[in-house]
Short mmCIF file of C-alpha atoms in Angstrom, two decimals:
data_model
loop_
_atom_site.label_atom_id
_atom_site.label_comp_id
_atom_site.label_asym_id
_atom_site.label_seq_id
_atom_site.Cartn_x
_atom_site.Cartn_y
_atom_site.Cartn_z
CA MET A 1279 -9.64 -15.49 -6.94
CA THR A 1280 -10.90 -14.53 -3.76
CA ILE A 1281 -13.09 -11.63 -3.61
CA ILE A 1282 -12.16 -9.28 -0.33
CA ARG A 1283 -15.06 -7.73 0.70
CA GLN A 1284 -15.05 -3.77 1.99
CA GLY A 1285 -15.59 -2.16 5.06
CA SER A 1286 -19.01 -0.55 4.03
CA LEU A 1287 -22.51 -0.15 4.92
CA PHE A 1288 -23.63 -1.21 1.33
CA ASP A 1289 -21.29 -3.29 -0.86
CA LEU A 1290 -21.44 -3.72 -4.58
CA GLN A 1291 -22.06 -7.76 -4.07
CA GLU A 1292 -25.27 -6.63 -2.01
CA LEU A 1293 -26.49 -4.75 -4.86
CA TYR A 1294 -27.47 -8.28 -6.30
CA HIS A 1295 -29.43 -8.70 -3.24
CA LEU A 1296 -31.87 -5.96 -4.16
CA GLU A 1297 -34.92 -6.89 -6.37
CA PRO A 1298 -34.57 -6.45 -9.96
CA THR A 1299 -36.72 -3.18 -10.18
CA GLN A 1300 -34.60 -1.52 -7.43
CA ARG A 1301 -31.31 -3.00 -8.86
CA PHE A 1302 -31.90 -1.76 -12.64
CA GLU A 1303 -33.02 1.55 -11.24
CA ALA A 1304 -29.69 2.19 -9.20
CA VAL A 1305 -27.88 0.98 -12.18
CA PHE A 1306 -29.70 2.72 -14.86
CA SER A 1307 -29.90 6.01 -13.00
CA THR A 1308 -26.25 6.73 -13.20
CA ILE A 1309 -25.86 6.11 -17.07
CA ASP A 1310 -26.60 8.65 -19.70
CA ILE A 1311 -27.89 6.60 -22.71
CA GLU A 1312 -28.63 10.26 -24.79
CA PRO A 1313 -25.19 10.05 -26.56
CA ILE A 1314 -25.68 6.18 -27.04
CA PHE A 1315 -29.51 6.61 -28.53
CA ALA A 1316 -28.08 9.47 -31.03
CA VAL A 1317 -25.61 6.82 -32.51
CA VAL A 1318 -27.83 3.85 -32.76
CA THR A 1319 -31.27 5.43 -33.75
CA LYS A 1320 -32.53 5.51 -37.31
CA LYS A 1321 -30.96 8.83 -38.94
CA SER A 1322 -33.52 9.06 -42.16
CA ARG A 1323 -37.37 9.15 -42.17
CA PHE A 1324 -36.78 7.24 -45.73
CA GLY A 1325 -36.36 3.40 -45.98
CA ARG A 1326 -38.41 0.73 -43.92
CA PRO A 1327 -40.13 1.79 -41.05
CA VAL A 1328 -38.60 1.10 -37.69
CA GLY A 1329 -40.64 0.80 -34.57
CA LEU A 1330 -37.99 -0.60 -32.54
CA ASN A 1331 -37.85 0.98 -29.01
CA TYR A 1332 -34.17 1.95 -29.08
CA ALA A 1333 -33.69 3.72 -25.63
CA ALA A 1334 -35.07 0.16 -24.16
CA MET A 1335 -33.14 -1.81 -26.31
CA ILE A 1336 -29.93 -0.09 -24.49
CA TYR A 1337 -31.21 -0.68 -21.24
CA SER A 1338 -31.82 -4.30 -22.16
CA LEU A 1339 -28.11 -4.79 -23.11
CA ILE A 1340 -27.11 -3.20 -19.85
CA ALA A 1341 -29.60 -5.21 -17.73
CA ARG A 1342 -28.03 -8.40 -19.89
CA ILE A 1343 -24.63 -7.68 -18.12
CA THR A 1344 -26.05 -7.52 -14.63
CA GLU A 1345 -28.48 -10.70 -15.19
CA ARG A 1346 -25.69 -12.51 -16.48
CA ILE A 1347 -27.73 -13.57 -19.55
CA PRO A 1348 -25.51 -15.56 -21.65
CA PHE A 1349 -26.86 -15.13 -25.12
CA ILE A 1350 -28.63 -12.39 -27.18
CA LYS A 1351 -30.85 -14.78 -27.88
CA ASP A 1352 -31.69 -15.84 -24.04
CA LEU A 1353 -32.20 -12.13 -23.71
CA VAL A 1354 -34.89 -12.04 -26.35
CA LYS A 1355 -36.58 -15.21 -25.07
CA ARG A 1356 -36.32 -13.20 -21.30
CA LEU A 1357 -37.98 -10.11 -23.26
CA LYS A 1358 -40.80 -12.34 -24.75
CA TYR A 1359 -41.88 -14.26 -21.45
CA ASP A 1360 -41.02 -12.19 -18.35
CA MET A 1361 -43.14 -8.66 -18.46
CA ILE A 1362 -41.84 -7.16 -15.44
CA PHE A 1363 -38.38 -7.77 -16.84
CA ARG A 1364 -39.73 -6.15 -20.49
CA LEU A 1365 -41.32 -3.15 -18.47
CA ASP A 1366 -37.98 -2.71 -16.40
CA CYS A 1367 -35.78 -2.41 -19.60
CA GLY A 1368 -38.14 0.34 -20.63
CA PHE A 1369 -40.30 -1.39 -23.48
CA LEU A 1370 -44.08 -0.55 -23.33
CA VAL A 1371 -46.72 -3.51 -23.58
CA SER A 1372 -47.55 -2.22 -26.84
CA ASP A 1373 -43.70 -2.33 -28.45
CA SER A 1374 -42.42 -5.07 -30.20
CA ILE A 1375 -39.79 -7.32 -29.19
CA PRO A 1376 -36.61 -6.99 -31.05
CA SER A 1377 -35.03 -9.89 -32.84
CA GLU A 1378 -31.54 -11.26 -32.71
CA ALA A 1379 -30.60 -9.52 -35.74
CA ALA A 1380 -32.02 -6.39 -34.58
CA TYR A 1381 -29.67 -6.19 -31.54
CA SER A 1382 -26.48 -7.40 -34.04
CA ARG A 1383 -27.40 -4.15 -36.15
CA MET A 1384 -27.07 -2.29 -32.83
CA ILE A 1385 -23.71 -3.56 -32.02
CA THR A 1386 -22.34 -3.46 -35.57
CA VAL A 1387 -23.18 0.55 -35.24
CA LEU A 1388 -21.60 0.83 -31.34
CA CYS A 1389 -18.41 -1.12 -33.53
CA GLU A 1390 -17.74 2.19 -35.32
CA SER A 1391 -18.09 4.43 -32.64
CA ASP A 1392 -16.36 5.55 -29.41
CA VAL A 1393 -19.50 6.60 -27.76
CA LEU A 1394 -19.41 3.83 -24.84
CA GLU A 1395 -16.31 5.41 -23.73
CA ASN A 1396 -17.78 8.85 -23.86
CA VAL A 1397 -20.39 7.62 -21.74
CA GLN A 1398 -18.04 6.06 -19.35
CA GLY A 1399 -16.18 9.15 -18.95
CA THR A 1400 -18.95 10.95 -18.50
CA LEU A 1401 -19.91 8.46 -15.35
CA LEU A 1402 -16.73 8.60 -13.80
CA HIS A 1403 -16.58 12.66 -13.95
CA GLN A 1404 -19.96 12.45 -12.36
CA ALA A 1405 -18.37 9.91 -9.56
CA ILE A 1406 -15.62 12.21 -8.95
CA SER A 1407 -17.96 15.36 -8.77
CA GLU A 1408 -19.98 13.81 -6.22
CA GLY A 1409 -16.92 12.66 -3.97
CA PHE A 1410 -16.90 9.17 -4.24
CA VAL A 1411 -13.32 9.32 -6.02
CA GLU A 1412 -10.71 10.57 -3.88
CA ASP A 1413 -7.55 8.85 -4.99
CA ASP A 1414 -4.03 9.21 -4.58
CA THR A 1415 -2.81 5.74 -6.20
CA VAL A 1416 -3.60 4.00 -9.47
CA ALA A 1417 -2.95 0.43 -9.67
CA ILE A 1418 -2.52 -0.95 -13.62
CA ASP A 1419 -2.67 -5.00 -14.36
CA ALA A 1420 -3.98 -6.95 -17.35
CA THR A 1421 -6.25 -10.20 -17.15
CA HIS A 1422 -6.63 -12.96 -19.50
CA VAL A 1423 -10.22 -13.13 -21.59
CA LEU A 1424 -11.08 -16.27 -23.29
CA ALA A 1425 -12.56 -16.15 -26.58
CA LYS A 1426 -15.71 -18.76 -26.40
CA ASP A 1427 -15.01 -19.55 -30.21
CA ALA A 1428 -12.19 -22.41 -30.97
CA ALA A 1429 -9.00 -21.35 -32.06
CA PRO A 1430 -7.89 -21.80 -35.62
CA PRO A 1431 -5.72 -24.27 -36.78
CA LYS A 1432 -2.09 -23.20 -36.79
CA GLU A 1433 -0.84 -22.68 -40.03
CA GLU A 1434 2.76 -24.73 -40.96
CA GLN A 1435 5.40 -22.02 -41.04
CA PRO A 1436 7.77 -22.53 -44.36
CA LYS A 1437 10.84 -23.62 -43.26
CA SER A 1438 13.68 -20.66 -43.65
CA GLU A 1439 17.13 -21.03 -45.00
CA PRO A 1440 19.97 -22.23 -43.24
CA LYS A 1441 22.25 -19.20 -41.98
CA LYS A 1442 25.09 -18.60 -43.26
CA ARG A 1443 28.02 -19.25 -40.97
CA GLY A 1444 30.95 -16.81 -40.59
CA ARG A 1445 31.53 -13.29 -40.04
CA LYS A 1446 29.88 -11.07 -42.52
CA SER A 1447 32.01 -8.51 -44.69
CA LYS A 1448 31.69 -5.03 -43.70
CA GLU A 1449 29.79 -4.39 -46.93
CA GLU A 1450 27.59 -7.21 -45.92
CA ARG A 1451 27.15 -6.27 -42.47
CA GLU A 1452 26.32 -2.50 -43.45
CA GLN A 1453 23.48 -3.54 -46.27
CA TRP A 1454 22.13 -6.03 -43.49
CA LEU A 1455 22.07 -3.11 -40.95
CA ILE A 1456 20.29 -0.79 -43.90
CA GLU A 1457 17.39 -3.81 -44.22
CA LYS A 1458 17.15 -4.28 -40.03
CA ALA A 1459 16.34 -0.87 -40.00
CA GLU A 1460 13.86 -0.35 -42.97
CA GLN A 1461 12.17 -3.71 -41.33
CA GLU A 1462 12.00 -2.51 -38.08
CA ALA A 1463 10.39 1.70 -39.07
CA ASN A 1464 7.80 -0.74 -41.06
CA LEU A 1465 6.70 -2.41 -38.11
CA PRO A 1466 3.40 -1.95 -36.67
CA LEU A 1467 3.40 0.26 -33.86
CA TYR A 1468 2.96 -2.39 -30.87
CA ASP A 1469 5.33 -4.55 -32.28
CA LYS A 1470 7.77 -1.76 -31.82
CA LYS A 1471 9.75 -0.82 -28.54
CA ILE A 1472 7.54 0.72 -25.86
CA GLU A 1473 10.01 3.66 -26.24
CA GLU A 1474 8.25 4.46 -29.54
CA GLN A 1475 4.80 5.29 -28.00
CA LEU A 1476 6.18 8.33 -25.56
CA ASP A 1477 5.46 10.80 -28.24
CA ILE A 1478 2.61 9.60 -30.26
CA PRO A 1479 -0.81 10.80 -29.31
CA LEU A 1480 -3.21 8.96 -27.32
CA ASP A 1481 -6.09 8.87 -30.25
CA GLU A 1482 -3.30 6.77 -32.78
CA LEU A 1483 -2.50 4.60 -29.58
CA ARG A 1484 -5.73 3.39 -29.33
CA ALA A 1485 -6.61 3.15 -32.85
CA GLU A 1486 -3.62 0.71 -33.37
CA ILE A 1487 -4.11 -1.56 -30.53
CA PRO A 1488 -4.41 -5.06 -31.76
CA GLN A 1489 -7.70 -6.41 -31.10
CA ASP A 1490 -8.13 -9.78 -32.93
CA PRO A 1491 -8.30 -13.03 -30.98
CA GLN A 1492 -4.94 -14.51 -30.48
CA TRP A 1493 -2.87 -17.17 -28.41
CA GLY A 1494 -1.48 -15.99 -25.11
CA ILE A 1495 0.90 -17.27 -22.61
CA LYS A 1496 1.12 -16.63 -19.08
CA LYS A 1497 2.84 -18.42 -15.85
CA ASN A 1498 0.50 -19.44 -13.02
CA SER A 1499 1.18 -19.87 -9.50
CA GLN A 1500 3.09 -22.93 -9.58
CA GLY A 1501 5.37 -21.32 -12.38
CA LYS A 1502 4.09 -23.33 -15.28
CA ASN A 1503 3.28 -21.82 -18.81
CA VAL A 1504 -0.73 -21.58 -19.00
CA PHE A 1505 -2.02 -20.89 -23.08
CA TRP A 1506 -5.51 -19.34 -23.72
CA TYR A 1507 -7.01 -17.80 -27.03
CA GLY A 1508 -8.83 -14.59 -26.70
CA TYR A 1509 -8.14 -11.61 -25.40
CA LYS A 1510 -6.28 -9.44 -22.64
CA ALA A 1511 -8.17 -6.77 -20.66
CA HIS A 1512 -5.85 -3.99 -19.32
CA LEU A 1513 -7.32 -1.98 -16.84
CA ALA A 1514 -6.50 1.10 -14.44
CA VAL A 1515 -8.25 1.33 -11.18
CA GLY A 1516 -8.15 3.75 -8.43
CA THR A 1517 -7.16 1.60 -5.28
CA LYS A 1518 -9.46 3.02 -2.70
CA SER A 1519 -12.38 3.96 -4.74
CA GLN A 1520 -12.14 0.53 -7.00
CA TYR A 1521 -13.57 2.61 -9.93
CA ILE A 1522 -11.99 2.06 -13.54
CA PHE A 1523 -10.49 4.94 -14.75
CA GLN A 1524 -8.96 3.58 -17.62
CA SER A 1525 -9.77 0.40 -19.55
CA LEU A 1526 -8.23 -1.45 -23.02
CA LEU A 1527 -9.08 -4.58 -24.69
CA SER A 1528 -6.03 -6.24 -26.91
CA SER A 1529 -5.06 -9.33 -28.57
CA ALA A 1530 -3.85 -11.89 -26.03
CA ASN A 1531 0.07 -11.78 -27.25
CA LEU A 1532 0.10 -8.30 -26.68
CA ASN A 1533 2.86 -7.85 -23.82
CA ASP A 1534 1.06 -6.13 -20.35
CA GLY A 1535 3.83 -3.38 -20.74
CA LYS A 1536 2.88 -2.26 -24.31
CA ALA A 1537 -0.50 -1.25 -22.95
CA ALA A 1538 0.86 0.88 -19.95
CA ILE A 1539 1.64 4.15 -21.94
CA PRO A 1540 -1.84 4.51 -23.46
CA LEU A 1541 -3.70 3.92 -20.01
CA LEU A 1542 -1.34 6.54 -18.26
CA LYS A 1543 -1.57 8.80 -21.20
CA GLY A 1544 -5.56 8.54 -21.01
CA LEU A 1545 -5.55 9.29 -17.14
CA HIS A 1546 -3.17 12.25 -17.65
CA GLU A 1547 -5.67 13.64 -20.71
CA HIS A 1548 -9.12 12.58 -19.18
CA VAL A 1549 -8.95 11.37 -15.48
CA LEU A 1550 -6.47 13.59 -13.72
CA PHE A 1551 -7.49 15.37 -10.38
CA PRO A 1552 -5.41 16.94 -7.66
CA SER A 1553 -5.15 13.98 -5.19
CA MET A 1554 -3.45 11.37 -8.06
CA ARG A 1555 0.15 10.77 -7.12
CA TYR A 1556 1.28 7.34 -7.37
CA GLN A 1557 1.13 4.46 -10.27
CA THR A 1558 1.45 1.00 -9.08
CA MET A 1559 2.51 -1.91 -10.99
CA ASP A 1560 4.07 -5.72 -11.03
CA ALA A 1561 7.65 -6.50 -12.41
CA GLY A 1562 5.91 -6.88 -15.66
CA TYR A 1563 5.46 -3.40 -16.20
CA ASP A 1564 9.19 -2.21 -15.33
CA PHE A 1565 10.36 -0.56 -18.47
CA GLU A 1566 12.56 2.32 -18.55
CA ALA A 1567 9.68 4.27 -21.29
CA ILE A 1568 6.89 3.48 -18.58
CA TYR A 1569 8.77 5.18 -15.73
CA THR A 1570 9.41 8.46 -18.28
CA GLN A 1571 5.82 8.87 -18.96
CA ILE A 1572 4.68 8.79 -15.25
CA HIS A 1573 7.68 11.32 -14.49
CA ARG A 1574 6.42 13.59 -17.57
CA MET A 1575 2.78 13.34 -15.91
CA GLY A 1576 4.41 14.69 -12.41
CA HIS A 1577 3.56 11.64 -10.56
CA GLN A 1578 5.49 8.77 -9.21
CA SER A 1579 6.33 5.30 -10.03
CA VAL A 1580 5.77 2.36 -7.74
CA ILE A 1581 6.74 -0.62 -9.56
CA ALA A 1582 8.51 -4.17 -8.85
CA TYR A 1583 12.06 -3.90 -10.32
CA ASN A 1584 12.66 -7.31 -12.62
CA LYS A 1585 16.94 -7.93 -12.56
CA ARG A 1586 16.65 -9.15 -16.13
CA ASN A 1587 20.09 -10.58 -15.12
CA GLU A 1588 21.75 -7.33 -14.55
CA PRO A 1589 24.50 -7.28 -12.18
CA GLU A 1590 24.56 -6.71 -8.30
CA PRO A 1591 25.20 -2.67 -8.21
CA ILE A 1592 28.93 -1.96 -6.06
CA GLY A 1593 28.05 0.44 -3.20
CA PHE A 1594 24.08 -0.17 -2.83
CA ASP A 1595 22.17 -2.70 -1.69
CA LYS A 1596 19.52 -4.71 -3.49
CA HIS A 1597 16.63 -1.65 -3.06
CA PHE A 1598 19.70 0.99 -4.48
CA ALA A 1599 20.01 2.53 -0.93
CA PRO A 1600 23.70 3.42 -0.62
CA THR A 1601 26.16 1.43 1.63
CA CYS A 1602 28.50 2.23 4.05
CA VAL A 1603 32.21 0.94 4.11
CA ARG A 1604 30.92 -2.23 6.30
CA GLU A 1605 28.00 -2.57 3.84
CA HIS A 1606 25.16 -1.34 6.15
CA SER A 1607 22.36 0.06 4.11
CA TYR A 1608 21.65 4.09 4.24
CA ARG A 1609 18.05 4.59 5.87
CA TYR A 1610 15.61 6.32 3.26
CA ASP A 1611 14.95 9.86 5.14
CA SER A 1612 12.28 11.85 2.83
CA PHE A 1613 12.13 13.13 -0.83
CA ASP A 1614 12.47 16.84 -2.07
CA HIS A 1615 10.04 17.13 -4.52
CA GLN A 1616 11.36 20.71 -5.91
CA TYR A 1617 14.58 19.12 -6.59
CA GLU A 1618 13.30 15.64 -7.08
CA THR A 1619 15.98 14.15 -4.70
CA LEU A 1620 16.03 11.09 -2.20
CA LYS A 1621 17.38 11.84 1.14
CA TYR A 1622 19.20 8.87 2.98
CA THR A 1623 20.69 9.03 6.43
CA ARG A 1624 23.65 7.35 8.19
CA PRO A 1625 22.65 3.80 9.11
CA LYS A 1626 22.34 2.77 12.85
CA GLU A 1627 24.99 0.32 12.68
CA CYS A 1628 27.32 3.52 11.94
CA LYS A 1629 26.48 4.89 15.45
CA ASP A 1630 29.16 3.73 17.55
CA CYS A 1631 31.28 2.75 14.10
CA PRO A 1632 34.93 4.79 14.55
CA LEU A 1633 34.98 5.04 10.72
CA ALA A 1634 32.20 7.60 10.97
CA ASN A 1635 34.28 10.09 12.74
CA ASP A 1636 37.22 9.44 10.31
CA GLY A 1637 35.02 11.00 7.33
CA LEU A 1638 34.69 7.98 5.83
CA CYS A 1639 31.10 7.39 6.13
CA GLN A 1640 29.04 10.45 5.12
CA ARG A 1641 26.16 11.36 7.53
CA VAL A 1642 23.75 12.09 4.76
CA TYR A 1643 23.33 10.91 1.06
CA LYS A 1644 21.37 12.56 -1.74
CA VAL A 1645 20.48 11.29 -5.39
CA LYS A 1646 18.15 12.44 -8.16
CA ILE A 1647 15.54 10.28 -9.34
CA THR A 1648 16.33 11.39 -12.60
CA THR A 1649 19.80 9.97 -12.54
CA ASP A 1650 17.88 6.48 -12.79
CA LEU A 1651 14.38 6.67 -13.00
CA ARG A 1652 13.81 2.88 -12.74
CA ARG A 1653 16.24 2.60 -9.60
CA TYR A 1654 15.23 5.68 -7.86
CA THR A 1655 11.56 6.16 -7.20
CA ALA A 1656 9.78 8.38 -4.78
CA PRO A 1657 9.16 7.04 -2.25
CA ALA A 1658 12.31 4.93 -2.23
CA ARG A 1659 12.31 1.11 -2.83
CA GLY A 1660 12.17 -1.24 0.08
CA SER A 1661 11.04 1.67 2.09
CA LYS A 1662 8.00 1.39 4.35
CA THR A 1663 5.97 3.83 2.60
CA TRP A 1664 7.04 2.21 -0.83
CA LYS A 1665 5.79 -1.09 0.46
CA THR A 1666 2.28 0.25 1.83
CA ILE A 1667 1.76 1.94 -1.40
CA PHE A 1668 2.54 -1.16 -3.71
CA LYS A 1669 0.21 -3.70 -1.52
CA GLN A 1670 -2.42 -1.49 -2.63
CA ARG A 1671 -2.08 -2.75 -6.09
CA THR A 1672 -4.27 -5.58 -5.07
CA ALA A 1673 -7.40 -3.37 -6.00
CA VAL A 1674 -7.00 -4.09 -9.37
CA GLU A 1675 -6.92 -7.85 -9.18
CA ARG A 1676 -10.16 -7.46 -6.94
CA VAL A 1677 -11.63 -5.47 -9.85
CA ASN A 1678 -10.66 -8.38 -12.47
CA ALA A 1679 -12.40 -10.86 -10.16
CA TYR A 1680 -15.47 -8.81 -10.21
CA LEU A 1681 -15.86 -8.33 -13.65
CA LYS A 1682 -15.31 -11.91 -14.13
CA GLY A 1683 -17.22 -13.24 -11.42
CA TYR A 1684 -20.58 -10.64 -11.33
CA PHE A 1685 -20.31 -9.11 -15.15
CA GLN A 1686 -19.54 -11.43 -17.69
CA LEU A 1687 -15.97 -10.20 -18.68
CA ASN A 1688 -15.02 -14.07 -19.89
CA ASN A 1689 -18.17 -14.22 -21.62
CA VAL A 1690 -16.95 -12.79 -25.00
CA ARG A 1691 -19.47 -14.42 -28.06
CA TYR A 1692 -18.11 -12.78 -30.85
CA ARG A 1693 -15.46 -13.74 -33.42
CA THR A 1694 -14.00 -10.25 -34.19
CA GLY A 1695 -11.95 -7.94 -32.04
CA LYS A 1696 -14.19 -4.87 -32.93
CA ARG A 1697 -17.46 -6.86 -31.57
CA ALA A 1698 -15.48 -8.33 -28.70
CA LYS A 1699 -14.68 -4.62 -27.84
CA VAL A 1700 -18.61 -3.48 -27.75
CA HIS A 1701 -18.83 -6.01 -25.02
CA PHE A 1702 -15.79 -5.12 -22.89
CA ASP A 1703 -16.92 -1.31 -22.78
CA LEU A 1704 -20.45 -2.53 -21.85
CA VAL A 1705 -19.00 -4.37 -18.84
CA THR A 1706 -16.64 -1.96 -17.54
CA LEU A 1707 -19.57 0.59 -18.13
CA VAL A 1708 -21.95 -1.43 -16.22
CA TYR A 1709 -19.43 -1.77 -13.58
CA ASN A 1710 -18.44 1.48 -12.66
CA ALA A 1711 -22.44 2.38 -13.25
CA SER A 1712 -23.25 -0.40 -10.43
CA LYS A 1713 -20.26 0.99 -8.36
CA LEU A 1714 -21.70 4.53 -8.49
CA GLY A 1715 -25.17 2.84 -7.67
CA ALA A 1716 -23.80 1.51 -4.49
CA ASP A 1717 -21.78 4.12 -3.58
CA ARG A 1718 -25.05 6.56 -3.68
CA ILE A 1719 -27.18 4.09 -1.56
CA ASN A 1720 -24.11 3.88 0.75
CA ARG A 1721 -24.65 7.48 1.43
CA LYS A 1722 -28.18 7.28 1.72
CA LEU A 1723 -27.85 4.81 4.28
CA SER A 1724 -24.96 6.74 6.28
CA LYS A 1725 -27.49 9.91 5.96
CA GLN A 1726 -30.23 7.66 7.44
CA GLN A 1727 -28.14 6.25 9.93
CA ALA A 1728 -26.67 9.82 11.24
CA ALA A 1729 -30.11 11.43 11.60
#
């Protein structure tokens, strides 16, 4: 995917043109590693004495992302033979170089903690407090993440018994309905309908998300099905600042829409700020429950409509704007926030129409968005403002390209979902840290030019 350069003095890509020492300083200075250090450091004075520099190990894991070092063994080798890199990561000359096993134990400890998510939240709030985040629109989308391990061989499914033909008796149908209801009640949370997520707390939603590598399927630009084995990365990104506000890693077979409500609830509980107003997504997120969640947050949804073989509405055009007797579409005029009402005005074509003066064509048409949250959005579907906001959705695709091209998102080297999530959390953390570092340099350059 083409990476679109932004019009700024100092861009994120230019951070990689700096000397390694300057680059590390710019990134490391934005991350508060104290919470991570408190989790991974040795808690007891008993047992085998440990002489490892845990703070430097944390910085070296961050440097591994920025330097695109593919394996931990390559990181250990770099630390052994590159003295400047070792000192940049915070190791002293007298410190022993950690082994691969030491890094593996550290990652295992991080698997059982959400400390990386907490540090990510702290960094994001720092960016907000410094004035780098003033977005009014958030874009949500998912991207595929390959697992480097070979997929396991497919198991042969036992042949099911042939279904009995004919209509069920009343007693059989009642029994079948009871069994079906019990089966649906016992399904895992993310196998149920999306509506079930609306009243479930955020912590439970994040805890229940499936993360083991699975087979996924998507359509490419030619409309053909493409299969991959691995994961999905779900991101909520500010369309102007391009910071990652919320992120989730799931199995590849999870529907994109089923990760939207956890992302939206995370935004509402942890990242909400006054300027945020719109949530924009593609047609894969066109579900009633997602519109409901956005409405509960007090925001407006700008989501592409998916017809799903629905009949064309009578008396309305393809954007659900009302039409006159001669089927000319009414023009979207404004949105009343107090009454949540869309206002449409008479079409231009009706100006000289004789039916307009006979009362057959009303001058103003109003409709509440709560009548149908999918069809009636603010701004109205098809309007110039709606299209302008929807175009901003490409920001999340741009961030996906950055993560894969610069931050090793597609370099998952772990067999379990928990360890893969540590890699994913490090990638998103380092991306936001690099973004904040670049913004600080850009602000400094702007002040120097102004002086």
